[in-house]
mmCIF file of C-alpha atoms and ligand atoms in Angstrom:
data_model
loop_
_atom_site.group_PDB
_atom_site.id
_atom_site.type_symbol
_atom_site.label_atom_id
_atom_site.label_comp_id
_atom_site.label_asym_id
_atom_site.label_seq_id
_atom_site.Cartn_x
_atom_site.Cartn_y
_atom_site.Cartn_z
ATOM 1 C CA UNK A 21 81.346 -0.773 -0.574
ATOM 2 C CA UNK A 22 79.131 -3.511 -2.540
ATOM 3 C CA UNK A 23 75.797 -2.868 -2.346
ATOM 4 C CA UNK A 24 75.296 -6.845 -2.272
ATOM 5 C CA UNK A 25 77.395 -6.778 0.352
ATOM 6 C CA UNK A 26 75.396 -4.376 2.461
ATOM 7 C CA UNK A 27 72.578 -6.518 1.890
ATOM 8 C CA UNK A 28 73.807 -9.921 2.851
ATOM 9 C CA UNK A 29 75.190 -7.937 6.216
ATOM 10 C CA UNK A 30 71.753 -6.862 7.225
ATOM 11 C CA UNK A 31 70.075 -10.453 6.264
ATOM 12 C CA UNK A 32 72.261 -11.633 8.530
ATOM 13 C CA UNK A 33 71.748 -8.916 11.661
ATOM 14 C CA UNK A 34 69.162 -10.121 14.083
ATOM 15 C CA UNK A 35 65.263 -9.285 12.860
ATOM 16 C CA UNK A 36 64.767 -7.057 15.824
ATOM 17 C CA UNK A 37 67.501 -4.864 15.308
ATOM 18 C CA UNK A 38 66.465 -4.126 11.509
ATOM 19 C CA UNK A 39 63.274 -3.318 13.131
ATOM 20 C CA UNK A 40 64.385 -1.080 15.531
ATOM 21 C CA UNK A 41 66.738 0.814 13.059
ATOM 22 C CA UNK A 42 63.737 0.710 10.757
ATOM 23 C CA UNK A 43 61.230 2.751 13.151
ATOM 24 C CA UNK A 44 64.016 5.326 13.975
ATOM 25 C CA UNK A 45 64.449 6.202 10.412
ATOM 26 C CA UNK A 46 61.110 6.157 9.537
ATOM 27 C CA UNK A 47 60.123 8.343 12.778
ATOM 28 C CA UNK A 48 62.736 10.492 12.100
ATOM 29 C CA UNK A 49 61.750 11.355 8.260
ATOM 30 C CA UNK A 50 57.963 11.700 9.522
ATOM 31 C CA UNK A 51 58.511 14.311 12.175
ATOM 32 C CA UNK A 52 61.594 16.358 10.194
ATOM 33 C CA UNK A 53 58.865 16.470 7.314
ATOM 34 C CA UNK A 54 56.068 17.360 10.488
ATOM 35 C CA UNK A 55 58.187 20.356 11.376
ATOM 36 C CA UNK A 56 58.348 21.916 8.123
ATOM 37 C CA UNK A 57 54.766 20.988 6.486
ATOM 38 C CA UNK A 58 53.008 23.921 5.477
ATOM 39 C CA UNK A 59 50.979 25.431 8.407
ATOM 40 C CA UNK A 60 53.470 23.962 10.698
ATOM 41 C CA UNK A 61 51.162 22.075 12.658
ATOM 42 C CA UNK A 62 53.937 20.039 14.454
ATOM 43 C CA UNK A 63 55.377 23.277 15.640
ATOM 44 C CA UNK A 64 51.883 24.430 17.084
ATOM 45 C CA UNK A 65 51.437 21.218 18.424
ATOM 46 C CA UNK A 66 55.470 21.345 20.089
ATOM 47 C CA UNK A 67 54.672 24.506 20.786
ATOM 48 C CA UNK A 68 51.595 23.713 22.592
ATOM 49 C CA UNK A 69 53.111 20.998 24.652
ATOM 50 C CA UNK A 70 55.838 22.786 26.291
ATOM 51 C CA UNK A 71 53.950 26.123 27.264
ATOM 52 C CA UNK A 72 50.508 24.553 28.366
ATOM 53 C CA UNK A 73 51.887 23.532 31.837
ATOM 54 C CA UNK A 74 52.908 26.734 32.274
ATOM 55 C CA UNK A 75 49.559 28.535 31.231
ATOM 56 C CA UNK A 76 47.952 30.695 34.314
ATOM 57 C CA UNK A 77 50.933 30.047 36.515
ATOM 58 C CA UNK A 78 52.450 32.742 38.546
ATOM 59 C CA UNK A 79 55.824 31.373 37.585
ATOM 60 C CA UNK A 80 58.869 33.562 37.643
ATOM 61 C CA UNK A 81 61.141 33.403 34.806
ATOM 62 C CA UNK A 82 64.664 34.018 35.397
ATOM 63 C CA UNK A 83 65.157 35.374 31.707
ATOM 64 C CA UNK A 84 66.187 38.891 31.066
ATOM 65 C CA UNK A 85 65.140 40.207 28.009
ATOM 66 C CA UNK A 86 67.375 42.614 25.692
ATOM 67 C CA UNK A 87 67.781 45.905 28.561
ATOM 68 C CA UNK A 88 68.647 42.633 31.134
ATOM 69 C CA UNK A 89 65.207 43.560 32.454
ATOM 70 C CA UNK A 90 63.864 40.035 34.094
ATOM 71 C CA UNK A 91 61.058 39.104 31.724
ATOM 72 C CA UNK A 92 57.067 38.941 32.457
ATOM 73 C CA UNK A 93 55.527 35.421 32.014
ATOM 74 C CA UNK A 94 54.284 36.987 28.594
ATOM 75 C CA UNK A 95 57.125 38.426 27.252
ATOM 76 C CA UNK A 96 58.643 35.482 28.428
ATOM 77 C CA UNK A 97 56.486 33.303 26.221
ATOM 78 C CA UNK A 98 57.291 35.292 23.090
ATOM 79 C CA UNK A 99 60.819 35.095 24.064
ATOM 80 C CA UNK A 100 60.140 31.367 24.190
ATOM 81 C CA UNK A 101 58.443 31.314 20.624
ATOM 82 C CA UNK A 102 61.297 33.118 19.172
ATOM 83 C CA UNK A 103 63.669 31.211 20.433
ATOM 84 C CA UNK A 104 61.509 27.969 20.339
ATOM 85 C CA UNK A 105 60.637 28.570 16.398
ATOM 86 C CA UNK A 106 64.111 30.263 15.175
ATOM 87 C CA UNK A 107 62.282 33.719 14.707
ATOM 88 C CA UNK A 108 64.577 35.958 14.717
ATOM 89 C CA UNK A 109 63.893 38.696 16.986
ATOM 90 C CA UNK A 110 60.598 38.515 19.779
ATOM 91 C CA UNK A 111 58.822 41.003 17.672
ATOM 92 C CA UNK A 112 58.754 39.198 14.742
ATOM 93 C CA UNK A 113 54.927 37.635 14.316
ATOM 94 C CA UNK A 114 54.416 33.553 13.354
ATOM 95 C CA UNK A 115 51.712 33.454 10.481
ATOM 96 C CA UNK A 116 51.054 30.003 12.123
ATOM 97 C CA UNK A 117 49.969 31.113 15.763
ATOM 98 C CA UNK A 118 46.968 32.962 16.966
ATOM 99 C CA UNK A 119 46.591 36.713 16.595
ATOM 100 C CA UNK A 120 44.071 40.067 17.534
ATOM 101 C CA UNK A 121 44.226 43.373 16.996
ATOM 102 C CA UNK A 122 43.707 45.375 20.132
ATOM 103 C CA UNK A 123 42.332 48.947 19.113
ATOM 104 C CA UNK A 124 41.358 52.061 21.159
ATOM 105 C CA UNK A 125 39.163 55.080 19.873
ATOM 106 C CA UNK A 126 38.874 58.219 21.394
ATOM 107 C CA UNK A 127 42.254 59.179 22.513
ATOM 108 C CA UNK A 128 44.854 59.897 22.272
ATOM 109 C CA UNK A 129 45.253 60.500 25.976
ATOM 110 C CA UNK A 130 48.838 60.911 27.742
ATOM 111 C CA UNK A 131 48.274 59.070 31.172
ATOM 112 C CA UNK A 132 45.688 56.372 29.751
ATOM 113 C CA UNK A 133 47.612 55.550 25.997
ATOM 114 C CA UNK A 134 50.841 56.271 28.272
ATOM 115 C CA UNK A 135 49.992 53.353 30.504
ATOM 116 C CA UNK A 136 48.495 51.042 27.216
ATOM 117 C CA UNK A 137 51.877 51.996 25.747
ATOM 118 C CA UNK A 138 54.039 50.830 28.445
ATOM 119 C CA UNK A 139 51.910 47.545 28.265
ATOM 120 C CA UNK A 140 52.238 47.379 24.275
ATOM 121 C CA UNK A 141 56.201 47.460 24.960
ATOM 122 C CA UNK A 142 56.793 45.443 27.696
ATOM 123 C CA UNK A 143 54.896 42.571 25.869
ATOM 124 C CA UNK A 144 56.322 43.123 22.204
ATOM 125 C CA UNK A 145 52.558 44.041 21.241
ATOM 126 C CA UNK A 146 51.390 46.271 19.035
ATOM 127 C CA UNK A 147 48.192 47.904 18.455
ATOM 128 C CA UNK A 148 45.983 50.334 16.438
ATOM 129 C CA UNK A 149 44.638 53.807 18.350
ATOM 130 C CA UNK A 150 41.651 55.624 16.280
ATOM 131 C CA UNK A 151 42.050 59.472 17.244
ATOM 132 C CA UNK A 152 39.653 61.855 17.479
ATOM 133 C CA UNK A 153 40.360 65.804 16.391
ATOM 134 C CA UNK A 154 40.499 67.741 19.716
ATOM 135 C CA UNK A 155 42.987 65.777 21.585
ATOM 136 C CA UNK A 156 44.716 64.728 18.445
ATOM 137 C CA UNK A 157 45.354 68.195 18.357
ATOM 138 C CA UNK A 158 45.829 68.510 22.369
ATOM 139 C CA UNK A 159 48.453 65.653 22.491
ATOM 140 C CA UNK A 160 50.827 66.066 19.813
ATOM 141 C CA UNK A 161 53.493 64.276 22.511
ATOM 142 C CA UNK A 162 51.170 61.073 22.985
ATOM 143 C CA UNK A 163 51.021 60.882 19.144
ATOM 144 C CA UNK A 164 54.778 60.627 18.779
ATOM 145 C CA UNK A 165 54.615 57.736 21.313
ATOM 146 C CA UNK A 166 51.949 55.461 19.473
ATOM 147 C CA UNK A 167 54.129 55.722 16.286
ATOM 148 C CA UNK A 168 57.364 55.840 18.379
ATOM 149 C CA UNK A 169 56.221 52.182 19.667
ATOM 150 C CA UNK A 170 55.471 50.716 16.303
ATOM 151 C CA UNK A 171 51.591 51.223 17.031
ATOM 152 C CA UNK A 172 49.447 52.104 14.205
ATOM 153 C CA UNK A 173 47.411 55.842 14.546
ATOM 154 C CA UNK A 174 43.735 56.091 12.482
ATOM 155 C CA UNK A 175 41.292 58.794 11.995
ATOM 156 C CA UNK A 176 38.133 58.308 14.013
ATOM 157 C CA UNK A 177 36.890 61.800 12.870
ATOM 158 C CA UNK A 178 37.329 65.246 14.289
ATOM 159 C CA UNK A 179 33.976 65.828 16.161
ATOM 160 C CA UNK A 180 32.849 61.900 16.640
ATOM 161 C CA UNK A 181 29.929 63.088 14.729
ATOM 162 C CA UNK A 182 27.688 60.196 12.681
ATOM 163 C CA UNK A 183 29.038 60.413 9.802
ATOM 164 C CA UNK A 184 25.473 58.965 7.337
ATOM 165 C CA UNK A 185 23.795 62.347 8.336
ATOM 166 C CA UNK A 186 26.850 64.728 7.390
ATOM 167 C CA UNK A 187 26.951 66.138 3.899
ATOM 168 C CA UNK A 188 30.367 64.923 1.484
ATOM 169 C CA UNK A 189 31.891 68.462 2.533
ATOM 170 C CA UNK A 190 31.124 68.017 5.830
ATOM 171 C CA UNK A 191 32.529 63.885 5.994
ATOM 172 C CA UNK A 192 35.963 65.883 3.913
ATOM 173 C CA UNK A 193 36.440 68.431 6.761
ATOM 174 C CA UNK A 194 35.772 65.713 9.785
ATOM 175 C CA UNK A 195 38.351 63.303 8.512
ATOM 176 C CA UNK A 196 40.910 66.151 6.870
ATOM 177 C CA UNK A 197 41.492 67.679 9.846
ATOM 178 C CA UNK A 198 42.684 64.766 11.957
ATOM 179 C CA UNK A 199 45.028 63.498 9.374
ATOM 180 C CA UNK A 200 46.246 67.070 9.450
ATOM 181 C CA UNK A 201 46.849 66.757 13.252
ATOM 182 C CA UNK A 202 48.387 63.690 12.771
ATOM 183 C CA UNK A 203 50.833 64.517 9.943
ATOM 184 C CA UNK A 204 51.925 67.288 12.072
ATOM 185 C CA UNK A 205 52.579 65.344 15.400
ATOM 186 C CA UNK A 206 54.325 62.360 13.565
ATOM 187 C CA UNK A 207 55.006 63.050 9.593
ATOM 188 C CA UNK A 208 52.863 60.296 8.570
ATOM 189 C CA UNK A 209 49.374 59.658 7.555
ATOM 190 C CA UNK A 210 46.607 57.943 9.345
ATOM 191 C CA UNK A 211 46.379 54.219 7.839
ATOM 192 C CA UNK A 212 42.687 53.412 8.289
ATOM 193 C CA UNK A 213 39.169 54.927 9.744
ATOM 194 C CA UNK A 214 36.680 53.883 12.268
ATOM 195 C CA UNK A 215 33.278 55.829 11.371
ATOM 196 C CA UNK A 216 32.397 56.734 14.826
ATOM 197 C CA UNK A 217 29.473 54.449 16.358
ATOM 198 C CA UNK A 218 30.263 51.778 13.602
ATOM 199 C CA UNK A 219 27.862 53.792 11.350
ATOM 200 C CA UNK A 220 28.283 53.709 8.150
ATOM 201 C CA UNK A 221 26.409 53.752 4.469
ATOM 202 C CA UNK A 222 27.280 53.152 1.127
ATOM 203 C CA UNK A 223 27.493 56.804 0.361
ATOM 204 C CA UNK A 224 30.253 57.457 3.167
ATOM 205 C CA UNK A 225 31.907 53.949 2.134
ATOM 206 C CA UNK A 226 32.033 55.123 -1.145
ATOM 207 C CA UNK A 227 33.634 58.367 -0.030
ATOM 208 C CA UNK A 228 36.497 57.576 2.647
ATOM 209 C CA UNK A 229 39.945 57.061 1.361
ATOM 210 C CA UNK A 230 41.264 54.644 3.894
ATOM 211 C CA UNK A 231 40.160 51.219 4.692
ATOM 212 C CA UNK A 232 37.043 50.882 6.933
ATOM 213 C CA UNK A 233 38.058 49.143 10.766
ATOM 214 C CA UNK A 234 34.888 48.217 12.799
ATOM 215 C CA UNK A 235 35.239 45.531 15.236
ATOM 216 C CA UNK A 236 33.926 41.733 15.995
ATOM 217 C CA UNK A 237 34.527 41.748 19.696
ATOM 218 C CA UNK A 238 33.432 45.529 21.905
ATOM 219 C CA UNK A 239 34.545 44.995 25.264
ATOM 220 C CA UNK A 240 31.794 47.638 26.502
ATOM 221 C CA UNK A 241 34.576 49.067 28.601
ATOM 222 C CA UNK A 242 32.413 52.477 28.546
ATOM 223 C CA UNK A 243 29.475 50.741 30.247
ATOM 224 C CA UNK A 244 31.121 48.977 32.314
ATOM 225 C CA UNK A 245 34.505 50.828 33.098
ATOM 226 C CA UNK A 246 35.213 48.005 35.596
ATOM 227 C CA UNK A 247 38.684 46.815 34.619
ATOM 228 C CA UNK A 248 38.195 42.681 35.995
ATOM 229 C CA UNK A 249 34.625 42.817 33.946
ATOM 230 C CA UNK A 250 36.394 43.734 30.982
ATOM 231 C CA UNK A 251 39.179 41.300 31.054
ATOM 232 C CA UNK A 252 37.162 38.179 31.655
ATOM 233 C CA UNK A 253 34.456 39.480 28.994
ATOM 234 C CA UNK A 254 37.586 39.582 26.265
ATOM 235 C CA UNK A 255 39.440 36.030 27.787
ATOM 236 C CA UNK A 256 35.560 34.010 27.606
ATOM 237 C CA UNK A 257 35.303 34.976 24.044
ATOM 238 C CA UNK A 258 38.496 36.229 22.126
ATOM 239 C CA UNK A 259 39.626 34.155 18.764
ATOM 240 C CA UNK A 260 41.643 34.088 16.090
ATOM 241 C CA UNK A 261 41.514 37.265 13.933
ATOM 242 C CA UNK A 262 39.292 39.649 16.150
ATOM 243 C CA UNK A 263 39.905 43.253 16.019
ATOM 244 C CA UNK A 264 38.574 44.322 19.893
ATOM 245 C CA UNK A 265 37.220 47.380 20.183
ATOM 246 C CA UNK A 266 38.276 49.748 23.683
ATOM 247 C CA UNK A 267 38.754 53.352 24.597
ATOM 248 C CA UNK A 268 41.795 55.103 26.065
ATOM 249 C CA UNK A 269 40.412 57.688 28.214
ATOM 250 C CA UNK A 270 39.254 55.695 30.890
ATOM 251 C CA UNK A 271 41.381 54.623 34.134
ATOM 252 C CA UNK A 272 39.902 51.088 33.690
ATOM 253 C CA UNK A 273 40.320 50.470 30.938
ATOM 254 C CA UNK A 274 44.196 50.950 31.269
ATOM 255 C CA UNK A 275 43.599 49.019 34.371
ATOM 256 C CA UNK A 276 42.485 45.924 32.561
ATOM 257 C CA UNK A 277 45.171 46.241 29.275
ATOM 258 C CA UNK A 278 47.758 45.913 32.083
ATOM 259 C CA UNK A 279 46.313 42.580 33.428
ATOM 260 C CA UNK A 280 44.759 41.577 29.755
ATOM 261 C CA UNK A 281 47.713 41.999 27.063
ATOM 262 C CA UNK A 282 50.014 39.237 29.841
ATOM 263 C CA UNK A 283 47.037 36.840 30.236
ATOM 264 C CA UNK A 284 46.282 36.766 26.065
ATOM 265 C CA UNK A 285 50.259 36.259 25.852
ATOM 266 C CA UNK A 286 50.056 33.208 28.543
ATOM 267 C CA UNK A 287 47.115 32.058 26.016
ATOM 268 C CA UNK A 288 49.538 32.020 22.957
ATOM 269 C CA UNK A 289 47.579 35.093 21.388
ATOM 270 C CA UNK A 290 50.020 37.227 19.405
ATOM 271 C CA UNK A 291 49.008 41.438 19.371
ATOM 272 C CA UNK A 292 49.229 43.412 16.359
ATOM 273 C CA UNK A 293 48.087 46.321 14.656
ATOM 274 C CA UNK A 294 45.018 46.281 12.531
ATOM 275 C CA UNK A 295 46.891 46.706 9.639
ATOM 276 C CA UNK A 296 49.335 43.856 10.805
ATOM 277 C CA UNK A 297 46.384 41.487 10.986
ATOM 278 C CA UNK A 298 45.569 42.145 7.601
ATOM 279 C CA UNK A 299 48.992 41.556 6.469
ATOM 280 C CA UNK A 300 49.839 38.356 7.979
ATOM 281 C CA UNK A 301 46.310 36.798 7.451
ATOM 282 C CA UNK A 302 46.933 37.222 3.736
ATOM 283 C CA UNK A 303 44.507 39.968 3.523
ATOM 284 C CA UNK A 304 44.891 43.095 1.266
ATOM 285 C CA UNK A 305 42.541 46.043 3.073
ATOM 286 C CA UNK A 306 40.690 47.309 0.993
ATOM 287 C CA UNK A 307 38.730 50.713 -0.111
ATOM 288 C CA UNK A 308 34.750 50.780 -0.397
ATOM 289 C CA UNK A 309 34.918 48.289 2.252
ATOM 290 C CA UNK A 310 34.347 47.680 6.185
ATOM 291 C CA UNK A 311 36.318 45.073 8.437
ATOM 292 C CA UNK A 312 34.216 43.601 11.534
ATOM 293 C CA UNK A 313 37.387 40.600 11.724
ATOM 294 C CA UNK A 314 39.843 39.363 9.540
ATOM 295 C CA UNK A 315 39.966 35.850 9.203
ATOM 296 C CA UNK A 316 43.468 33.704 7.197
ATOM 297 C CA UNK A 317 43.096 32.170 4.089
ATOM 298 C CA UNK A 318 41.003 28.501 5.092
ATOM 299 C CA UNK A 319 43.642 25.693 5.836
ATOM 300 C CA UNK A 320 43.267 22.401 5.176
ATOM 301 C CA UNK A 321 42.335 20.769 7.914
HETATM 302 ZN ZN1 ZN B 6 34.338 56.528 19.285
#
C-alpha cells in the first residue's frame, strides 16, 4: 500500500481516534520496554501489586506444588514468582528481589537441623549450617541431610575455641578436623568459616583457607531462646543482603524458623545460602577477608 495513501486515510479519521490509537501504542512500547529494563523495576513493582493484598493473610491456596502437596502461603508465593516472572522452576532465585542468608552454628543436631530442614524444603529455601567438631562427628546422618537439601555445611571449628589466642598449629588442627568430619559424612568440603564468637585478627585472617562468614543481624536466640521474641526481633529489622546469625540446638529456635522462613516468604524475602548471596549479589568471596553482609552492586536509582 502507498504510504501517501496511509497518510491521507488517517488525516481524514476523526482527531480523537488518532489520539486514542496514539496513547495505546505509546503505552504499550513504554511498559514492554518497563518489563525488560535492567533491574526490572516494573516487574518488582507488578510483582508488588499483586502479592501485597495478600501479605499477612491466613489465606489458603488451593495450589499443589510438584508431590500435589497443597502449598503454604510461602511456597505459594514463590510458586507465584516463578510462574509470575517465567523462572523456570520455584527454586530458581530472581537477582532482582530481596534476599538473606539464614545461618546456624553449632550443630549439626538431628531433631533441631531435622525440623530447620523440613522448613528449608517446604519453602524452597536454602541455608548455610556452621558445624562444630563433636557432633559433626556425632551426626554423620544430619550432615547428609544439609547437603542432601541443597544447604551449604561450614567449619565453625572443632572445640569452639577463640581462635586469636590459639597458636597457627593449633588454628590447623581446630579447622582440619571438621572438614575431615565433613568430607567423610558427605564427600565434599566445607565452603566457608565462622571463627567462633566473631573473633578474629589479622593473623588468623591471614591463615584460614576459606572465606570468613560473620553476620549483620544475631537474633540472640541463645539469650533469649523464646521462639515469638526471636521472630519479631528478625521481621522489625531484616533487609536486603543480611546474613542472620542462629543456632540449631535449641527447641526454640526451631520453633521460630518454622513460623519465620513462611512470614519472610509472605514479605517477598528470598532464602539462600551464604555462598548463594554472594553469588547472586555479584560478589566473589574472598580469602583474607570477613563478611558481616553482602550488599549488590549499587543500582541506579
Ligand atoms: Zn558458635
Amino acid at each position: 500500500m502507498d504510504i501517501r495513501k496511509i497518510l491521507k486515510q488517517i488525516k481524514n479519521l476523526n482527531n480523537r481516534y488518532v489520539y486514542i490509537i496514539y496513547v495505546v501504542v505509546v503505552t504499550t512500547i513504554c511498559l514492554f520496554a518497563a518489563q525488560f529494563a535492567p533491574g526490572g523495576r516494573f516487574r518488582n513493582w507488578y510483582y508488588d501489586l499483586i502479592n501485597k493484598p495478600n501479605i499477612n493473610k491466613e489465606i489458603e491456596y488451593a495450589v499443589e506444588d510438584r508431590d500435589g502437596q497443597e502449598m503454604n502461603q510461602g511456597a505459594f508465593l514463590t510458586y507465584y514468582r516463578y510462574e509470575t516472572f517465567g523462572a523456570t522452576n520455584p527454586e530458581e532465585v530472581d537477582e532482582n528481589v530481596p534476599m538473606v542468608a539464614l545461618t546456624f552454628d553449632d550443630g549439626p543436631n538431628p531433631d533441631y537441623t531435622g525440623r530447620i530442614l523440613e522448613v528449608l524444603k517446604a519453602n524452597y529455601s536454602r541455608a548455610t549450617f556452621f558445624v562444630v567438631g563433636p557432633n559433626a562427628e556425632k551426626y554423620p546422618d544430619t550432615l547428609k541431610a544439609i547437603s542432601a537439601a541443597g544447604c551449604e555445611i561450614g567449619n565453625h571449628t572443632y572445640n569452639h575455641k577463640n581462635l586469636t589466642n590459639l597458636s597457627e598449629e593449633e588454628i590447623e588442627e581446630q579447622v582440619d578436623k571438621v572438614n575431615r568430619a565433613v568430607k567423610k559424612a558427605t564427600g565434599e568440603d566445607t565452603t566457608v568459616i565462622r571463627p567462633p564468637y566473631g573473633a578474629y585478627n589479622n593473623q588468623v585472617l591471614g591463615q584460614l583457607m576459606e572465606p570468613v562468614i560473620l553476620w549483620d543481624l544475631d537474633t540472640e536466640d541463645w539469650k533469649s531462646r523464646n521462639a515469638q521474641t526471636i521472630v519479631e526481633h528478625v521481621l522489625d529489622t531484616v533487609k536486603d543482603g543480611d546474613i542472620i546469625l542462629m543456632h540449631d540446638i535449641y527447641d526454640s529456635t526451631a520453633e521460630a524458623i518454622e513460623i519465620l522462613i513462611p512470614r519472610l516468604k509472605e514479605q517477598g524475602y528470598q532464602i539462600v545460602s551464604v555462598s548463594e548471596l554472594a553469588r547472586y549479589k555479584g560478589k566473589e568471596l574472598e580469602l583474607n577477608k570477613a563478611y558481616g553482609e553482602i550488599e549488590g552492586p549499587v543500582k541506579d536509582e
